[in-house]
CSV table of C-alpha atoms in Angstrom, one decimal:
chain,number,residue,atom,x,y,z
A,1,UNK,CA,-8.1,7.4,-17.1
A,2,UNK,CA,-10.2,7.2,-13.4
A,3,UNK,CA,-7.7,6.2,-10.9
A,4,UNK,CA,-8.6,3.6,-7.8
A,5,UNK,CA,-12.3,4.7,-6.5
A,6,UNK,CA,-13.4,4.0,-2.7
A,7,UNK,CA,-16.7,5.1,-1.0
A,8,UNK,CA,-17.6,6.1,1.2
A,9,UNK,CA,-15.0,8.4,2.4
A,10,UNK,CA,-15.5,8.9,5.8
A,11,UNK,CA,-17.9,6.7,8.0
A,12,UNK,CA,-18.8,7.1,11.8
A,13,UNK,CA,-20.5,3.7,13.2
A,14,UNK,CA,-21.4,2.3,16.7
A,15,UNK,CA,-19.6,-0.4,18.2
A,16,UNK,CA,-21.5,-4.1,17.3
A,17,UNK,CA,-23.0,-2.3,13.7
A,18,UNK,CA,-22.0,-4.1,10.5
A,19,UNK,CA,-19.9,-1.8,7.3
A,20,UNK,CA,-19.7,-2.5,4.0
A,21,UNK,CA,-17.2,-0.5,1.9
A,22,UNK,CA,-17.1,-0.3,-2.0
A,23,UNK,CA,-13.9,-0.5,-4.6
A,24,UNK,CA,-14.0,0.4,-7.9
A,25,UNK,CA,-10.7,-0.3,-9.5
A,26,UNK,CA,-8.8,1.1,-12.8
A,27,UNK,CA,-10.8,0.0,-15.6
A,28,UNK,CA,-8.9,-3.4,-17.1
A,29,UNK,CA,-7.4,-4.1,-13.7
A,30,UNK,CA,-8.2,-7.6,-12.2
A,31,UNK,CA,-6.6,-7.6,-9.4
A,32,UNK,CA,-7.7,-5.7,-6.2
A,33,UNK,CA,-6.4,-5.9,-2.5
A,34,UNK,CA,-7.3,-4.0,0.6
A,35,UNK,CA,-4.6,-2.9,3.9
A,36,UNK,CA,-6.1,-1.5,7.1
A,37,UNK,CA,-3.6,1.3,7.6
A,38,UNK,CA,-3.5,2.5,11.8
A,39,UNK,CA,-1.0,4.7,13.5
A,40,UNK,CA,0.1,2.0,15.6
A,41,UNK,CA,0.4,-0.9,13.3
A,42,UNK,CA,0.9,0.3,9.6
A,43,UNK,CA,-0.6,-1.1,6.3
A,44,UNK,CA,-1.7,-4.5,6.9
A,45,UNK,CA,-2.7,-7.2,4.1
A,46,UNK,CA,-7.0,-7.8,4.8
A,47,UNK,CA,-7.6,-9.9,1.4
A,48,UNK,CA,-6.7,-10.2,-2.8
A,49,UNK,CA,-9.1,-11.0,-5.2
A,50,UNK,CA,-8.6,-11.8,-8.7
A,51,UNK,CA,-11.1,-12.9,-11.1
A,52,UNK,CA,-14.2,-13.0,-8.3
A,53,UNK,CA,-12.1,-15.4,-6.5
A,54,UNK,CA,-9.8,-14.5,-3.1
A,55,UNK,CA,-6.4,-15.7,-3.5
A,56,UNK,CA,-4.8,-14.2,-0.1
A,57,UNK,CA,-6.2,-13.6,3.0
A,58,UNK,CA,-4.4,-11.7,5.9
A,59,UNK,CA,-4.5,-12.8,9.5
A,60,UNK,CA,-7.7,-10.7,10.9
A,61,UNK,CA,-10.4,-12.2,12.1
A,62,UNK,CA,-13.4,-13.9,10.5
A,63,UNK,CA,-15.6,-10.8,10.8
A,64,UNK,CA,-13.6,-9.4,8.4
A,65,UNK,CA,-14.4,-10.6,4.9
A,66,UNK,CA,-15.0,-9.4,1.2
A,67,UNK,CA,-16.0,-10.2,-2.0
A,68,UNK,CA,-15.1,-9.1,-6.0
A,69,UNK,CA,-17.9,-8.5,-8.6
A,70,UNK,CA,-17.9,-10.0,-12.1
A,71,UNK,CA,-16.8,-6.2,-13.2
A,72,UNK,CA,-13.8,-6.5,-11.1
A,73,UNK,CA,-15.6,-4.3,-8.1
A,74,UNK,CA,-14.8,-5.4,-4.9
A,75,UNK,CA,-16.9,-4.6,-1.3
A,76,UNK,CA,-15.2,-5.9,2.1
A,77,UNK,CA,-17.3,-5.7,4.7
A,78,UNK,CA,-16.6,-5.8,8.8
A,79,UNK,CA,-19.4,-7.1,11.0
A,80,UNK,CA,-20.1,-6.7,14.8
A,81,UNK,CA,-17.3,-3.3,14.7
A,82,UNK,CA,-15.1,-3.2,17.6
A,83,UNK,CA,-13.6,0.0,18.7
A,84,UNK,CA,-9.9,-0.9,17.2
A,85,UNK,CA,-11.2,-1.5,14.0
A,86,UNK,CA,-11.0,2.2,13.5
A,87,UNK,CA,-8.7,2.8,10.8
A,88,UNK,CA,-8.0,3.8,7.6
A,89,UNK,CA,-8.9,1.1,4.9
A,90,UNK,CA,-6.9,1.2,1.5
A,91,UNK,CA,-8.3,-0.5,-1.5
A,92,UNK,CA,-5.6,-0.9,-4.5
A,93,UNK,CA,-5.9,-2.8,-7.6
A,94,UNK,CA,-3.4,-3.8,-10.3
A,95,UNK,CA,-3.2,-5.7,-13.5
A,96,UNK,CA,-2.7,-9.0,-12.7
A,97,UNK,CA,-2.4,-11.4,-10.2
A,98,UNK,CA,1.1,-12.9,-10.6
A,99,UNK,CA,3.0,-10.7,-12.9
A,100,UNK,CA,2.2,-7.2,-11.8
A,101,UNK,CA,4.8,-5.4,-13.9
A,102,UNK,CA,2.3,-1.9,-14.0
A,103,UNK,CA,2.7,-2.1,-9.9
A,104,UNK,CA,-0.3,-1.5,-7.5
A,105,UNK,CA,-2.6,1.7,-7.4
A,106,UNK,CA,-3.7,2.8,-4.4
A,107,UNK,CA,-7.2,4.6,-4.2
A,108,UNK,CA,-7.8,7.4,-1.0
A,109,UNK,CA,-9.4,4.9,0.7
A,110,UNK,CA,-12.2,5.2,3.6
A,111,UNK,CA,-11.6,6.4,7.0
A,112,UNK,CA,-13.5,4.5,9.5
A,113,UNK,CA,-14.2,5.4,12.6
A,114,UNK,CA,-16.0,3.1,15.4
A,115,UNK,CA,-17.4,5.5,18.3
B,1,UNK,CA,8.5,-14.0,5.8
B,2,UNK,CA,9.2,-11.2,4.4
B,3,UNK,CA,10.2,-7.8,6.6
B,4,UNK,CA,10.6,-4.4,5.0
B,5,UNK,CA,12.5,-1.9,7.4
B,6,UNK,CA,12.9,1.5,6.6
B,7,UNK,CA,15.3,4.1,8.4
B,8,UNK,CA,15.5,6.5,9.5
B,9,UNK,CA,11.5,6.7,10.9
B,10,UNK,CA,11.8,10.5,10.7
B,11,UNK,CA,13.7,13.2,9.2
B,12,UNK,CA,13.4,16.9,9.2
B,13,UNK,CA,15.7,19.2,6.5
B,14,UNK,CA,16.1,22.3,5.6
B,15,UNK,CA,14.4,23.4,2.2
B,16,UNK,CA,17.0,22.8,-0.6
B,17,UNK,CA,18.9,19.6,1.4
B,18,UNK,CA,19.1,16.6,-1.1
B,19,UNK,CA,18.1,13.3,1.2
B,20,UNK,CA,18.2,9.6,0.7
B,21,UNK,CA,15.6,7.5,2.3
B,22,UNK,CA,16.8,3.7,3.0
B,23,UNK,CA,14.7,0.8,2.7
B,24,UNK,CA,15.6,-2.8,3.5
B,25,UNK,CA,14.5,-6.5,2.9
B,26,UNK,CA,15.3,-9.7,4.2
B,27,UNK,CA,14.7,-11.8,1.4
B,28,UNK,CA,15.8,-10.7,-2.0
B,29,UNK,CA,12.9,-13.0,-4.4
B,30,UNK,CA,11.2,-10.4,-5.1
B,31,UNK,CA,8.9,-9.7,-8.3
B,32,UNK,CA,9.4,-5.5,-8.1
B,33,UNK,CA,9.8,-3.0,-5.3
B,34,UNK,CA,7.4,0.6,-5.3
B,35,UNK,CA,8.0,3.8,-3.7
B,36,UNK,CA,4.9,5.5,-2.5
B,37,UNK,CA,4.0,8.8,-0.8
B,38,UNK,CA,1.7,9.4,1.5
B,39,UNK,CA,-0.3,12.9,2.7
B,40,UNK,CA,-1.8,13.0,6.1
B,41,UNK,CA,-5.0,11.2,6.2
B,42,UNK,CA,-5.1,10.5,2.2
B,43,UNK,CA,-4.0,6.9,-0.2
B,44,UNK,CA,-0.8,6.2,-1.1
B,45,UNK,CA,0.6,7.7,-4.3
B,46,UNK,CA,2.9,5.8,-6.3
B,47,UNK,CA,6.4,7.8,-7.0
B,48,UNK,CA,8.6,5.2,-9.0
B,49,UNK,CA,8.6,0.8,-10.1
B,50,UNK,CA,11.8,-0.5,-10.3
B,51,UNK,CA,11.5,-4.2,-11.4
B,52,UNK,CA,14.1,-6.8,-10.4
B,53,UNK,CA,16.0,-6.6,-13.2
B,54,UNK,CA,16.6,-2.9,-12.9
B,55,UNK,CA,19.0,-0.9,-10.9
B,56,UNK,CA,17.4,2.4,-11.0
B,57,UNK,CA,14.5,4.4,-11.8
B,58,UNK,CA,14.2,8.4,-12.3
B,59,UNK,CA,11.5,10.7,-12.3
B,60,UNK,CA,11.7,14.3,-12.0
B,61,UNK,CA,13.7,15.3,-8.8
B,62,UNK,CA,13.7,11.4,-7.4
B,63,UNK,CA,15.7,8.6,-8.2
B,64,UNK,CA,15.3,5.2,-6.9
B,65,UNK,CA,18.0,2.7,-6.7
B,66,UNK,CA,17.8,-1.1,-6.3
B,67,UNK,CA,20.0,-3.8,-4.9
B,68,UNK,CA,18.4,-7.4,-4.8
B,69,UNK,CA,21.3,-9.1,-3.8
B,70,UNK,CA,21.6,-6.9,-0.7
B,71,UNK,CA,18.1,-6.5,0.1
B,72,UNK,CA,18.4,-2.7,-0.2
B,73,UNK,CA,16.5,0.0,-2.1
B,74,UNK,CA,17.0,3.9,-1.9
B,75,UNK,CA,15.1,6.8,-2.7
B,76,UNK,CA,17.0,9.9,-3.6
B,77,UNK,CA,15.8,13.1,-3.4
B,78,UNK,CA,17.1,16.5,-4.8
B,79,UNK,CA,16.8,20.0,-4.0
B,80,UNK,CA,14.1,19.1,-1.7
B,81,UNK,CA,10.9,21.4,-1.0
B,82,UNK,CA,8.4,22.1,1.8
B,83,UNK,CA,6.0,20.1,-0.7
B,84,UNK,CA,7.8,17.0,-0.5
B,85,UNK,CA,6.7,16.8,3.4
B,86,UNK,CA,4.8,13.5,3.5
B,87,UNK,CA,5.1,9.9,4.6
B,88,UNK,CA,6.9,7.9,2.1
B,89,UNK,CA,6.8,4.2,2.0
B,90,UNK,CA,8.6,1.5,0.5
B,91,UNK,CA,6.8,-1.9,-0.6
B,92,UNK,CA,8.2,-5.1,-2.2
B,93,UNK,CA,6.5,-7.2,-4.7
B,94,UNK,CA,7.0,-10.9,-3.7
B,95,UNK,CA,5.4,-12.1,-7.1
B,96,UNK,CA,3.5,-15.4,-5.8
B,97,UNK,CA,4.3,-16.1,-2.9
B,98,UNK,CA,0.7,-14.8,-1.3
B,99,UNK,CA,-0.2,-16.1,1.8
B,100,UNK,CA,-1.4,-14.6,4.6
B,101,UNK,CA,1.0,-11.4,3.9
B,102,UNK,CA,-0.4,-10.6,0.7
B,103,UNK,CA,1.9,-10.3,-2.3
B,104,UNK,CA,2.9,-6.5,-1.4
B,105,UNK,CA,4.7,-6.3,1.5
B,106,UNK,CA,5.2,-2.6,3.1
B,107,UNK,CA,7.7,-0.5,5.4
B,108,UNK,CA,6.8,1.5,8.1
B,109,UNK,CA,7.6,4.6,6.4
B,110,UNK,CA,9.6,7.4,6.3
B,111,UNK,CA,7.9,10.8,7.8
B,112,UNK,CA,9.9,13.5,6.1
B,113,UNK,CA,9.5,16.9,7.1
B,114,UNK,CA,11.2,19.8,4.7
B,115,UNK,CA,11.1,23.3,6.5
B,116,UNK,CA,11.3,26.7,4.5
């Protein structure tokens, strides 16, 4: 069974450029949520979406926003990138919204890095 | 709002040592709590689920305890091995509670080091 999917892996961008990353969750999961994960701060909650709709958001700015396909894929995407945004990002998905008794899976997420 | 701590931040053993990792919470309505590990520079792996209803969970050389009415989890590990050097993190499920935290709420982390 394929695990959690992110791409890119790795991505290098220039301060003020726009990213979009891509999550592909465990087939039959509806559920996905992304963390920004830095040295500094830890994991922190970005977004959940269930069913194509976003049911939390975390508090980062509005430049920071996402979105969750009909097939349960989700993109987030980050415009005008500021140096701290750096990071790694950590998609994980899970079965359910509310009663997620099979826990979250994590994917290897995508290493940003803002020169 | 939830808060997970974990302690101690950092440990470094001697190959063979059996270690416990602590991990706390401040408010025990919680859905489930998950163990993870993490490599340098790599996604979190999950090691054990113990749902609030449980006390423990085993798998292999770990063993995971839970006490919701203490707000305290612990992950036991045996006959440790240079292997086991990784991050390992502790997250509670609030089940749906949301908000601007998110339904998983995560430690710090635990950076073990096991030396041959």
């Amino acid at each position: 069974k394929a695990g959690v999917t992110q791409t890119p892996r790795y991505l290098i961008k220039t301060r003020g450029q726009q990213v979009t990353l891509s999550c592909s969750p465990i087939s039959g999961h509806r559920s996905v949520s992304w963390y920004q994960q830095t040295p500094g701060q830890g994991l922190q909650f970005l977004f959940e979406y269930f069913s194509e709709t976003q049911r939390n958001k975390g508090n980062f700015p509005g430049r920071f926003s996402g979105r969750q396909f009909s097939n349960s894929r989700s993109e987030m995407n980050v415009s005008t990138l500021e140096l701290g945004d750096s990071a790694l990002y950590l998609c994980a998905s899970s079965f359910v919204f509310r009663s997620s008794e099979g826990g979250y899976t994590f994917g290897s997420g995508t290493r940003l890095t803002v020169v | 709002k939830q808060e997970v701590t974990q302690i101690p931040a950092a440990l470094s053993v001697p190959e063979g040592e059996n270690l416990v990792l602590n991990c706390s919470f401040t408010d025990s309505a919680i859905y489930n709590l998950q163990w993870f590990r993490q490599d340098p520079g790599k996604g979190l792996t999950s090691l054990l689920l113990i749902q609030s209803s449980q006390r423990e969970q085993t798998s292999g050389r770990l063993n995971a305890s839970l006490d919701k009415s203490s707000g305290r989890s612990t992950l036991y590990i045996a006959a440790s091995q240079p292997g086991d050097s990784a991050t390992y993190l502790c997250a509670v499920h609030r089940g749906n509670y949301g908000g601007s935290q998110g339904n998983l709420i995560f430690g710090k982390g635990t950076k073990l080091s096991v030396k041959p």
